[in-house]
Coordinates of C-alpha atoms in Angstrom, one line a residue:
X278 CA 0.0 0.0 0.0
X279 CA 1.3 3.5 -0.9
X280 CA 2.3 5.8 1.9
X281 CA 0.2 8.9 2.2
X282 CA 1.9 12.2 1.3
X283 CA 0.3 15.4 2.6
X284 CA -0.4 17.8 -0.4
X285 CA 0.7 20.9 1.5
X286 CA 2.2 22.6 -1.6
X287 CA -1.1 22.4 -3.5
X288 CA -3.1 23.5 -0.4
X289 CA -0.8 26.6 -0.1
X290 CA -1.3 27.3 -3.8
X291 CA -5.1 27.5 -3.2
X292 CA -4.8 29.5 0.1
X293 CA -2.1 31.9 -1.0
X294 CA -2.1 32.2 -4.8
X295 CA -5.8 31.7 -5.6
X296 CA -7.7 32.9 -2.5
X297 CA -5.1 35.3 -1.3
X298 CA -6.2 34.7 2.3
X299 CA -3.6 37.2 3.5
X300 CA -5.8 40.1 2.2
X301 CA -8.1 39.4 5.2
X302 CA -5.4 39.9 7.8
X303 CA -7.4 42.7 9.4
X304 CA -10.2 40.4 10.4
X305 CA -10.3 38.4 13.6
X306 CA -8.4 35.1 13.3
X307 CA -6.9 36.0 10.0
X308 CA -4.3 38.2 11.6
X309 CA -2.7 35.1 13.1
X310 CA -2.8 33.2 9.8
X311 CA -0.2 34.8 7.6
X312 CA 1.4 32.8 4.8
X313 CA 4.3 31.5 6.9
X314 CA 2.1 30.5 9.8
X315 CA -0.4 28.7 7.5
X316 CA 2.5 26.8 5.9
X317 CA 4.0 25.8 9.2
X318 CA 0.6 24.6 10.5
X319 CA 0.0 22.6 7.4
X320 CA 3.5 21.1 7.4
X321 CA 3.1 19.9 11.0
X322 CA -0.4 18.7 10.4
X323 CA 0.8 16.8 7.4
X324 CA 3.5 15.1 9.4
X325 CA 1.0 14.0 12.0
X326 CA -1.3 12.6 9.4
X327 CA 1.5 10.9 7.5
X328 CA 3.3 9.5 10.5
X329 CA 0.5 8.8 13.0
X330 CA -2.9 8.5 11.4
X331 CA -2.1 6.9 8.0
X332 CA -0.3 3.9 9.6
X333 CA -3.2 2.9 11.7
X334 CA -5.9 3.3 9.0
X335 CA -5.5 -0.3 7.8
X336 CA -5.5 -1.5 11.5
X337 CA -8.9 0.1 11.9
X338 CA -10.2 -1.5 8.8
X339 CA -9.1 -5.0 9.8
X340 CA -9.8 -4.9 13.6
X341 CA -12.9 -2.6 13.7
X342 CA -14.5 -1.8 17.0
X343 CA -15.6 -4.3 19.6
X344 CA -18.4 -4.1 22.2
X345 CA -18.7 -5.9 25.5
X346 CA -21.8 -7.2 27.2
X347 CA -22.1 -3.9 29.2
X348 CA -22.2 -1.8 26.0
X349 CA -18.6 -0.5 26.3
X350 CA -16.8 -0.1 23.0
X351 CA -13.1 -0.5 22.4
X352 CA -11.5 1.1 19.3
X353 CA -8.8 -0.4 17.2
X354 CA -5.2 -0.8 18.4
X355 CA -3.3 2.5 18.6
X356 CA -6.4 4.7 18.0
X357 CA -6.8 5.8 21.6
X358 CA -3.2 6.9 21.8
X359 CA -3.4 8.8 18.5
X360 CA -6.6 10.5 19.6
X361 CA -4.9 11.7 22.8
X362 CA -1.9 12.9 20.8
X363 CA -4.2 14.8 18.4
X364 CA -6.0 16.4 21.4
X365 CA -2.9 17.3 23.3
X366 CA -1.3 18.9 20.2
X367 CA -4.3 21.2 19.8
X368 CA -5.3 20.0 16.3
X369 CA -8.9 19.8 17.2
X370 CA -9.1 23.4 18.5
X371 CA -7.7 25.3 15.5
X372 CA -10.8 27.3 14.5
X373 CA -12.9 27.1 17.6
X374 CA -13.9 30.1 19.8
X375 CA -10.9 31.2 22.0
X376 CA -13.3 32.0 24.8
X377 CA -13.6 28.2 25.2
X378 CA -10.1 27.1 24.5
X379 CA -10.0 27.3 20.8
X380 CA -7.3 29.1 18.7
X381 CA -9.8 31.2 16.6
X382 CA -8.0 30.6 13.3
X383 CA -9.9 30.7 10.0
X384 CA -12.2 27.8 9.3
X385 CA -10.6 27.5 5.8
X386 CA -7.3 26.6 7.4
X387 CA -8.9 24.1 9.7
X388 CA -10.6 22.6 6.6
X389 CA -7.1 22.1 5.0
X390 CA -6.0 20.2 8.1
X391 CA -9.2 18.1 8.1
X392 CA -8.6 17.2 4.5
X393 CA -5.3 15.6 5.4
X394 CA -7.0 13.8 8.4
X395 CA -9.7 12.4 6.1
X396 CA -7.2 11.3 3.4
X397 CA -5.0 9.5 5.8
X398 CA -7.6 7.9 8.0
X399 CA -11.2 8.8 7.3
X400 CA -12.8 6.7 10.0
X401 CA -10.6 8.2 12.7
X402 CA -11.3 11.7 11.6
X403 CA -15.0 11.2 12.2
X404 CA -14.5 11.1 16.0
X405 CA -13.2 14.7 16.3
X406 CA -15.3 15.9 13.4
X407 CA -18.6 14.9 15.0
X408 CA -17.4 16.3 18.4
X409 CA -16.7 19.7 17.0
X410 CA -19.9 19.7 15.0
X411 CA -21.8 19.0 18.3
X412 CA -19.8 21.8 19.9
X413 CA -20.8 24.2 17.2
X414 CA -24.5 23.5 17.8
X415 CA -24.1 24.0 21.5
X416 CA -22.1 27.2 20.9
X417 CA -25.1 28.6 18.9
X418 CA -28.0 27.2 20.9
X419 CA -26.8 26.4 24.3
X420 CA -27.1 28.4 27.5
X421 CA -24.1 30.2 28.9
X422 CA -24.0 27.5 31.6
X423 CA -24.1 24.7 29.0
X424 CA -21.4 26.3 26.9
X425 CA -19.1 26.8 29.9
X426 CA -19.6 23.2 31.1
X427 CA -19.2 21.4 27.8
X428 CA -17.4 23.5 25.2
X429 CA -13.9 23.6 26.6
X430 CA -13.7 19.8 27.0
X431 CA -15.4 19.2 23.6
X432 CA -13.2 21.6 21.7
X433 CA -10.1 19.9 23.1
X434 CA -11.7 16.5 22.5
X435 CA -11.2 15.5 26.1
X436 CA -14.9 14.8 25.7
X437 CA -16.5 13.4 22.6
X438 CA -19.7 14.4 20.9
X439 CA -22.4 13.0 18.7
X440 CA -25.6 13.8 16.8
X441 CA -28.7 11.6 17.4
X442 CA -31.4 11.9 14.7
X443 CA -32.2 8.6 13.0
X444 CA -34.6 6.0 14.5
X445 CA -35.3 2.5 13.2
X446 CA -38.6 3.6 11.6
X447 CA -37.5 7.0 10.2
X448 CA -34.4 8.4 8.6
X449 CA -34.7 11.5 6.5
X450 CA -38.3 12.1 7.6
X451 CA -37.6 13.3 11.1
X452 CA -41.2 14.3 11.6
X453 CA -41.9 10.7 12.4
X454 CA -39.5 10.4 15.3
X455 CA -40.8 8.8 18.5
X456 CA -38.1 9.4 21.1
X457 CA -39.8 11.2 24.0
X458 CA -38.7 13.7 26.6
X459 CA -40.5 14.0 29.9
X460 CA -39.9 17.2 32.0
X461 CA -38.7 16.8 35.6
X462 CA -39.1 19.1 38.6
X463 CA -35.5 20.1 38.6
X464 CA -35.6 21.4 35.0
X465 CA -34.1 18.3 33.4
X466 CA -35.8 15.8 31.2
X467 CA -36.0 12.0 31.0
X468 CA -35.2 10.9 27.5
X469 CA -36.5 7.5 26.3
X470 CA -36.1 6.0 22.8
X471 CA -33.7 4.4 20.4
X472 CA -31.4 6.0 17.8
X473 CA -29.6 4.1 15.1
X474 CA -26.5 4.7 12.9
X475 CA -24.9 7.0 15.5
X476 CA -21.3 7.5 14.4
X477 CA -18.9 7.7 17.4
X478 CA -21.8 6.9 19.7
X479 CA -19.6 4.9 22.2
X480 CA -15.9 4.5 22.4
X481 CA -12.9 4.5 24.8
X482 CA -11.0 7.5 23.5
X483 CA -12.7 10.3 25.4
X484 CA -13.5 10.3 29.1
X485 CA -17.1 11.4 28.4
X486 CA -19.3 11.6 25.3
X487 CA -21.9 14.4 24.9
X488 CA -24.9 13.2 22.9
X489 CA -27.1 15.8 21.2
X490 CA -30.5 14.0 20.9
X491 CA -33.6 15.0 19.0
X492 CA -36.8 14.1 21.0
X493 CA -40.4 15.1 21.3
X494 CA -41.6 16.6 24.6
X495 CA -44.9 15.1 25.8
X496 CA -47.8 17.1 24.3
X497 CA -45.6 18.7 21.6
X498 CA -47.1 19.1 18.1
X499 CA -46.7 16.3 15.6
X500 CA -44.2 16.5 12.8
X501 CA -41.0 18.5 12.7
X502 CA -42.6 21.5 14.5
X503 CA -42.7 19.5 17.7
X504 CA -39.0 18.4 17.8
X505 CA -36.7 19.6 20.6
X506 CA -33.0 19.2 21.1
X507 CA -31.4 17.8 24.3
X508 CA -27.9 17.4 25.6
X509 CA -27.5 13.9 27.1
X510 CA -24.0 13.2 28.4
X511 CA -22.7 9.6 28.8
X512 CA -21.6 10.6 32.3
X513 CA -23.6 13.3 34.1
X514 CA -21.1 16.0 35.1
X515 CA -20.6 16.5 38.9
X516 CA -20.5 19.8 40.7
X517 CA -16.9 20.3 39.6
X518 CA -17.7 19.6 35.9
X519 CA -16.1 16.2 35.9
X520 CA -17.7 12.9 34.7
X521 CA -19.9 11.7 37.5
X522 CA -22.9 9.2 37.5
X523 CA -23.3 7.0 34.5
X524 CA -26.3 8.0 32.5
X525 CA -28.9 5.6 31.0
X526 CA -27.6 6.2 27.5
X527 CA -25.8 3.1 26.3
X528 CA -24.7 1.4 23.1
X529 CA -27.1 -1.4 22.4
X530 CA -25.2 -2.8 19.4
X531 CA -22.6 -2.0 16.7
X532 CA -23.5 -1.9 13.1
X533 CA -21.6 -4.2 10.8
X534 CA -20.7 -2.0 7.9
X535 CA -19.3 -2.0 4.4
X536 CA -16.6 0.4 5.4
X537 CA -15.3 2.9 8.0
X538 CA -14.8 -0.1 10.3
X539 CA -12.7 1.9 12.7
X540 CA -15.6 4.2 13.6
X541 CA -18.1 2.9 16.1
X542 CA -21.5 3.2 14.4
X543 CA -23.9 2.5 17.3
X544 CA -27.5 1.7 18.1
X545 CA -28.0 4.0 21.1
X546 CA -30.6 3.1 23.7
X547 CA -32.0 5.9 26.0
X548 CA -33.9 4.5 28.9
X549 CA -35.1 7.5 30.9
X550 CA -31.7 9.1 30.4
X551 CA -31.2 12.5 32.0
X552 CA -31.0 15.3 29.5
X553 CA -31.3 19.1 29.4
X554 CA -33.1 21.2 26.8
X555 CA -30.9 23.0 24.3
X556 CA -32.5 26.2 23.0
X557 CA -36.3 26.6 23.0
X558 CA -38.9 23.8 23.1
X559 CA -40.0 22.6 19.7
X560 CA -37.1 24.5 18.0
X561 CA -34.5 21.7 18.2
X562 CA -34.3 20.9 14.5
X563 CA -33.1 24.4 13.7
X564 CA -30.2 24.1 16.1
X565 CA -29.4 20.6 14.9
X566 CA -29.2 21.8 11.4
X567 CA -26.2 23.9 12.4
X568 CA -24.4 20.7 13.1
X569 CA -25.8 19.0 10.1
X570 CA -24.6 21.8 7.7
X571 CA -21.1 21.7 9.2
X572 CA -21.2 17.9 8.8
X573 CA -22.3 18.2 5.2
X574 CA -19.3 20.4 4.3
X575 CA -17.2 17.9 6.2
X576 CA -18.6 15.0 4.2
X577 CA -18.0 16.8 0.9
X578 CA -14.4 17.2 2.1
X579 CA -14.2 13.5 2.7
X580 CA -15.3 12.9 -0.9
X581 CA -12.4 14.6 -2.5
X582 CA -10.0 13.7 0.3
X583 CA -10.5 10.0 -0.4
X584 CA -10.1 10.8 -4.1
X585 CA -6.7 12.4 -3.2
X586 CA -5.6 9.3 -1.3
X587 CA -6.8 7.0 -4.2
X588 CA -4.9 9.2 -6.7
X589 CA -1.7 8.9 -4.7
X590 CA -2.1 5.1 -4.5
X591 CA -2.9 4.6 -8.2
X592 CA -0.2 7.0 -9.3
X593 CA 2.5 5.0 -7.4
X594 CA 1.0 1.7 -8.8
X595 CA 0.9 3.0 -12.4
X596 CA 4.5 4.1 -12.2
X597 CA 5.7 0.7 -10.8
X598 CA 3.5 -1.8 -12.5
X599 CA 4.8 -3.0 -15.9
X600 CA 2.4 -4.4 -18.4
X601 CA 2.5 -4.2 -22.2
X602 CA 4.2 -1.7 -24.5
X603 CA 3.4 1.9 -25.2
X604 CA 1.4 2.4 -28.4
X605 CA 4.1 4.7 -29.7
X606 CA 7.1 2.5 -29.0
X607 CA 8.8 1.2 -25.9
X608 CA 9.4 3.6 -23.0
X609 CA 11.3 1.1 -20.9
X610 CA 13.3 -0.6 -23.7
X611 CA 15.6 -2.4 -21.2
X612 CA 12.7 -4.1 -19.4
X613 CA 10.2 -6.7 -20.4
X614 CA 7.3 -4.2 -20.5
X615 CA 6.5 -0.5 -19.9
X616 CA 4.9 0.9 -16.8
X617 CA 1.2 1.2 -17.2
X618 CA 1.3 5.0 -16.9
X619 CA 2.3 5.1 -20.5
X620 CA -1.1 3.8 -21.6
X621 CA -3.7 6.5 -22.6
X622 CA -6.6 4.8 -20.8
X623 CA -4.6 4.7 -17.5
X624 CA -3.7 8.3 -18.1
X625 CA -7.4 9.1 -18.6
X626 CA -8.2 7.8 -15.2
X627 CA -5.2 9.4 -13.5
X628 CA -6.0 12.7 -15.2
X629 CA -9.6 12.5 -14.2
X630 CA -8.5 12.0 -10.6
X631 CA -5.9 14.7 -10.6
X632 CA -8.0 17.4 -12.3
X633 CA -11.0 16.6 -10.1
X634 CA -9.1 16.7 -6.8
X635 CA -7.3 19.9 -7.5
X636 CA -10.5 21.7 -8.5
X637 CA -12.5 20.2 -5.7
X638 CA -10.0 21.3 -3.1
X639 CA -10.1 24.8 -4.5
X640 CA -14.0 24.8 -4.4
X641 CA -14.1 23.5 -0.9
X642 CA -11.6 26.1 0.4
X643 CA -13.3 28.9 -1.5
X644 CA -16.7 27.9 0.0
X645 CA -15.2 27.6 3.5
X646 CA -13.6 31.1 3.1
X647 CA -17.1 32.5 2.4
X648 CA -18.2 30.9 5.7
X649 CA -15.3 32.8 7.5
X650 CA -16.3 36.0 5.8
X651 CA -20.0 35.5 6.8
X652 CA -18.8 35.2 10.4
X653 CA -15.9 37.7 10.6
X654 CA -16.1 40.3 7.9
X655 CA -16.7 44.0 8.8
X656 CA -18.5 44.5 5.5
X657 CA -22.3 43.9 5.7
X658 CA -22.5 43.1 2.0
X659 CA -19.7 40.6 2.3
X660 CA -21.3 39.0 5.3
X661 CA -24.6 38.7 3.4
X662 CA -22.9 37.2 0.4
X663 CA -21.0 34.7 2.6
X664 CA -24.2 33.5 4.2
X665 CA -26.0 33.3 0.8
X666 CA -23.1 31.2 -0.7
X667 CA -22.9 28.9 2.3
X668 CA -26.6 28.1 2.0
X669 CA -26.5 27.8 -1.8
X670 CA -23.3 25.8 -2.1
X671 CA -23.5 23.4 0.9
X672 CA -25.6 20.8 -0.9
X673 CA -23.3 21.0 -4.0
X674 CA -20.2 20.6 -1.9
X675 CA -21.7 17.6 -0.1
X676 CA -23.2 15.9 -3.1
X677 CA -21.0 16.7 -6.1
X678 CA -17.7 16.2 -4.3
X679 CA -18.8 12.9 -2.9
X680 CA -20.4 11.5 -6.0
X681 CA -17.5 12.4 -8.3
X682 CA -15.1 11.6 -5.5
X683 CA -16.4 8.1 -5.3
X684 CA -16.0 7.7 -9.1
X685 CA -12.4 8.8 -8.7
X686 CA -11.8 6.3 -5.9
X687 CA -13.3 3.6 -8.2
X688 CA -10.9 4.7 -10.9
X689 CA -8.1 4.1 -8.4
X690 CA -9.2 0.5 -7.9
X691 CA -9.6 0.1 -11.7
X692 CA -6.0 1.2 -12.2
X693 CA -4.8 -1.4 -9.8
X694 CA -6.7 -4.1 -11.8
X695 CA -7.0 -7.4 -10.1
X696 CA -4.7 -6.2 -7.3
X697 CA -7.2 -3.5 -6.4
X698 CA -9.9 -6.1 -5.9
X699 CA -7.7 -7.7 -3.2
X700 CA -7.4 -6.2 0.3
X701 CA -3.6 -5.8 0.7
X702 CA -3.2 -2.9 -1.7
X703 CA -5.6 -0.5 0.1
X704 CA -7.7 0.5 -2.9
X705 CA -10.6 -1.6 -1.8
X706 CA -10.7 -0.1 1.6
X707 CA -10.9 3.4 0.1
X708 CA -13.7 2.4 -2.1
X709 CA -15.6 0.8 0.8
X710 CA -15.0 3.8 3.0
X711 CA -16.0 6.3 0.3
X712 CA -19.4 4.8 -0.4
X713 CA -21.0 6.1 2.8
X714 CA -20.3 9.7 1.9
X715 CA -23.0 9.6 -0.8
X716 CA -25.5 8.5 1.9
X717 CA -25.0 10.0 5.4
X718 CA -25.8 13.6 6.5
X719 CA -28.6 13.6 3.9
X720 CA -28.3 11.4 0.8
X721 CA -27.2 13.1 -2.4
X722 CA -30.7 12.8 -3.7
X723 CA -32.0 14.8 -0.7
X724 CA -29.2 17.4 -1.3
X725 CA -30.3 17.8 -4.9
X726 CA -33.9 18.3 -3.8
X727 CA -32.8 20.8 -1.2
X728 CA -30.9 22.8 -3.9
X729 CA -33.8 22.9 -6.3
X730 CA -36.7 23.0 -3.9
X731 CA -35.3 25.5 -1.3
X732 CA -32.0 27.1 -2.1
X733 CA -32.7 28.4 -5.6
X734 CA -35.7 30.5 -4.5
X735 CA -34.4 31.6 -1.1
X736 CA -34.3 35.3 -0.4
X737 CA -36.0 36.1 -3.8
X738 CA -33.3 34.1 -5.6
X739 CA -30.6 36.4 -4.3
X740 CA -27.9 33.7 -3.8
X741 CA -28.1 32.2 -7.3
X742 CA -28.4 35.7 -8.8
X743 CA -25.3 36.9 -6.9
X744 CA -23.4 33.8 -8.0
X745 CA -24.3 34.2 -11.7
X746 CA -23.3 37.8 -11.4
X747 CA -19.9 36.9 -10.1
X748 CA -19.4 34.5 -13.0
X749 CA -20.5 37.1 -15.5
X750 CA -18.0 39.6 -14.1
X751 CA -15.2 37.1 -14.3
X752 CA -16.1 36.1 -17.8
X753 CA -16.3 39.8 -18.9
X754 CA -12.7 40.4 -17.8
X755 CA -11.6 38.1 -20.7
X756 CA -8.2 36.5 -20.9
X757 CA -5.1 36.0 -23.0
X758 CA -4.3 33.2 -25.4
X759 CA -3.6 30.9 -22.4
X760 CA -6.6 31.7 -20.2
X761 CA -9.3 32.4 -22.7
X762 CA -10.2 28.7 -23.3
X763 CA -10.8 28.4 -19.6
X764 CA -13.1 31.5 -19.7
X765 CA -14.9 30.2 -22.7
X766 CA -15.5 26.9 -20.9
X767 CA -16.8 28.7 -17.9
X768 CA -19.2 30.8 -20.1
X769 CA -20.5 27.5 -21.7
X770 CA -21.2 26.0 -18.3
X771 CA -22.7 29.3 -17.0
X772 CA -25.1 29.5 -20.0
X773 CA -26.3 25.9 -19.6
X774 CA -26.7 26.4 -15.8
X775 CA -28.8 29.5 -16.5
X776 CA -30.9 27.5 -19.0
X777 CA -31.4 24.7 -16.5
X778 CA -32.4 27.2 -13.8
X779 CA -34.9 28.9 -16.0
X780 CA -36.4 25.6 -17.2
X781 CA -36.9 24.5 -13.6
X782 CA -38.4 27.8 -12.5
X783 CA -40.8 27.7 -15.5
X784 CA -41.8 24.1 -15.3
X785 CA -41.4 22.8 -11.8
X786 CA -44.3 24.7 -10.3
X787 CA -46.8 23.2 -12.7
X788 CA -45.5 19.7 -11.9
X789 CA -43.3 19.2 -8.8
X790 CA -42.1 15.9 -10.3
X791 CA -40.1 17.9 -12.9
X792 CA -38.1 19.4 -10.0
X793 CA -37.5 15.9 -8.5
X794 CA -36.6 14.3 -11.9
X795 CA -34.2 17.1 -12.9
X796 CA -32.6 17.7 -9.5
X797 CA -29.8 15.2 -9.7
X798 CA -28.6 16.4 -13.1
X799 CA -29.1 20.1 -12.2
X800 CA -26.9 19.7 -9.1
X801 CA -24.3 18.0 -11.2
X802 CA -24.5 20.8 -13.8
X803 CA -24.1 23.3 -10.9
X804 CA -21.1 21.4 -9.5
X805 CA -19.4 21.1 -12.9
X806 CA -19.9 24.9 -13.3
X807 CA -18.3 25.5 -9.9
X808 CA -15.3 23.3 -10.6
X809 CA -14.9 25.0 -14.0
X810 CA -14.9 28.4 -12.3
X811 CA -12.2 27.1 -10.0
X812 CA -10.1 26.0 -12.9
X813 CA -10.5 29.4 -14.6
X814 CA -9.4 31.1 -11.4
X815 CA -6.4 28.7 -11.0
X816 CA -5.4 29.1 -14.7
X817 CA -5.5 32.9 -14.4
X818 CA -3.1 32.8 -11.4
X819 CA -0.9 30.1 -13.0
X820 CA -0.6 31.8 -16.3
X821 CA 0.5 35.1 -14.7
X822 CA 3.2 33.2 -12.7
X823 CA 4.5 31.5 -15.8
X824 CA 4.5 34.7 -17.7
X825 CA 6.5 36.3 -14.9
X826 CA 9.2 33.6 -15.2
X827 CA 8.3 31.7 -12.0
X828 CA 10.1 28.3 -12.3
X829 CA 8.0 26.5 -9.8
X830 CA 6.6 23.6 -11.9
X831 CA 3.2 23.7 -10.1
X832 CA 2.1 26.6 -12.3
X833 CA 2.8 25.1 -15.7
X834 CA 1.4 21.8 -14.5
X835 CA -1.8 23.5 -13.4
X836 CA -2.4 24.8 -16.9
X837 CA -2.0 21.4 -18.5
X838 CA -4.2 19.7 -15.9
X839 CA -6.8 22.4 -16.2
X840 CA -6.8 22.1 -20.0
X841 CA -7.6 18.4 -19.6
X842 CA -10.5 19.2 -17.4
X843 CA -12.1 21.7 -19.7
X844 CA -11.6 19.4 -22.7
X845 CA -12.9 16.2 -21.0
X846 CA -15.3 17.3 -18.3
X847 CA -17.0 20.4 -19.5
X848 CA -18.8 18.7 -22.5
X849 CA -20.9 16.9 -19.8
X850 CA -22.7 20.2 -19.2
X851 CA -24.8 19.7 -22.3
X852 CA -25.7 16.2 -21.2
X853 CA -26.8 17.3 -17.8
X854 CA -28.9 20.2 -19.3
X855 CA -30.6 17.8 -21.7
X856 CA -31.6 15.5 -18.8
X857 CA -32.9 18.4 -16.8
X858 CA -35.1 19.5 -19.7
X859 CA -36.3 16.0 -20.4
X860 CA -38.7 16.4 -17.4
X861 CA -40.5 13.8 -15.4
X862 CA -43.0 12.3 -17.9
X863 CA -41.1 9.1 -19.0
X864 CA -39.6 8.7 -15.5
X865 CA -43.0 8.7 -13.7
X866 CA -45.3 7.1 -16.4
X867 CA -45.0 3.4 -15.5
X868 CA -47.2 2.0 -12.8
X869 CA -45.3 0.6 -9.9
X870 CA -46.6 -2.8 -10.8
X871 CA -44.9 -2.6 -14.2
X872 CA -41.4 -2.4 -12.7

């Protein structure tokens, strides 16, 4: 199995050359994130991922987690020590609120570190990822007392955290949930019910686990309007804030999964467990969505991070594996065959991986930067734009980067051939791990419906209008001989996205099935447009560097890789538009019995 190599140089290209994060040095958090500091953090984070997390990824896949008769879960060999090392080094606290022990650095920098964590050991990265998502929800919706009690220990990952939504009879349709909450005289609640598929629900790496649980208070309205959110710790904190009495919240079983074996995916049983209301009664779903939206961005990151890991594995294999001769003559004349990287079809798969990962990374960082600006900018217009973009782009980051990311991981296994279908090379683990990203935190189909059904029309279509305006301004600037093809490709995608948007706006209201039938391809068209925009931005920067005589090969290589993308990926825009405009008639015409 190939050793993981942290892509720090490419991350810095995006942060420094493309996004110019240094221009925001006057904003809170950014002042402490100059170019040298960012590079140093990423270099050290990369070493941790390469040297600590990557070596135990296979261990986690083979060993998995184990549960004893009392519901206690043990994680794979070496994971507890790595988790403690991560916590003590402060890697979990990079972008969290300094008031509660965080370092307050930009979220976009934290995203770059999390990418390396996910590439090197995705299942491991879920433990701190879910903890910090739960902390973010408490930070927004919790009382001052709750924040003071829980946040410092969650931000440091001394305590873990989870989100508890799904029940055996309901997944996406949370209005059907049955977990109940009974108010007590002391202001607490007794929580009773069962939750399933709870990632990191029970483990031995943290001294306490803070569960955020959706439940319905007795007498609350039916449906989603009657859902409240509760904090239910594994151990009830004592008067000093330390783990005290064991709560009646236990792991009733571990799921046996296709992948991410090192993460404990639990059935959680709540038997009159003690919990406390977070926020207002019947308003829990709104707070939980804060955590879910963070998680969706994190899952999109997982999609391209695993594609990065697969690319590294397949590239090493393609350079070493010798099979056949080049179609244009031997490239390894002194050997019995040429390395398979000489073959165009292998090159096609490698170039698909490379061109996708580099654009996806740029798109994820660019989106995260808008989240930072929404939170920290001193310009109201920029804050508004940041919020609009985070709402509009979150389903695209989650769905497009995981869908295409999975395809790129599959390419990696294909490049390995029969070796990829065996376990010792690592390609199969990546494929198994990657498959869940298209499902959890809202399936990709649900993300597409969210985009078409909610995000396009929100705020009088202001987000999509602003985005289109940004593309128009970039296209209007034009380019030189090197960059104009990228701008033309962007204009092509932009025009087809506009046509698809107009078609949905004009047809979906008369038949909602048109929205559902076209949503998948519309989201893919939108995602393709976003990645084409990223390539146009990267090409513009790279061409200027090459013209100025910069000898760093990254810039010339970007132009070649980007040219491949616009030649081989952008033509799919026409296909996606045609499918959107095909509507729902043929899709919905057959009776169910005819299938």
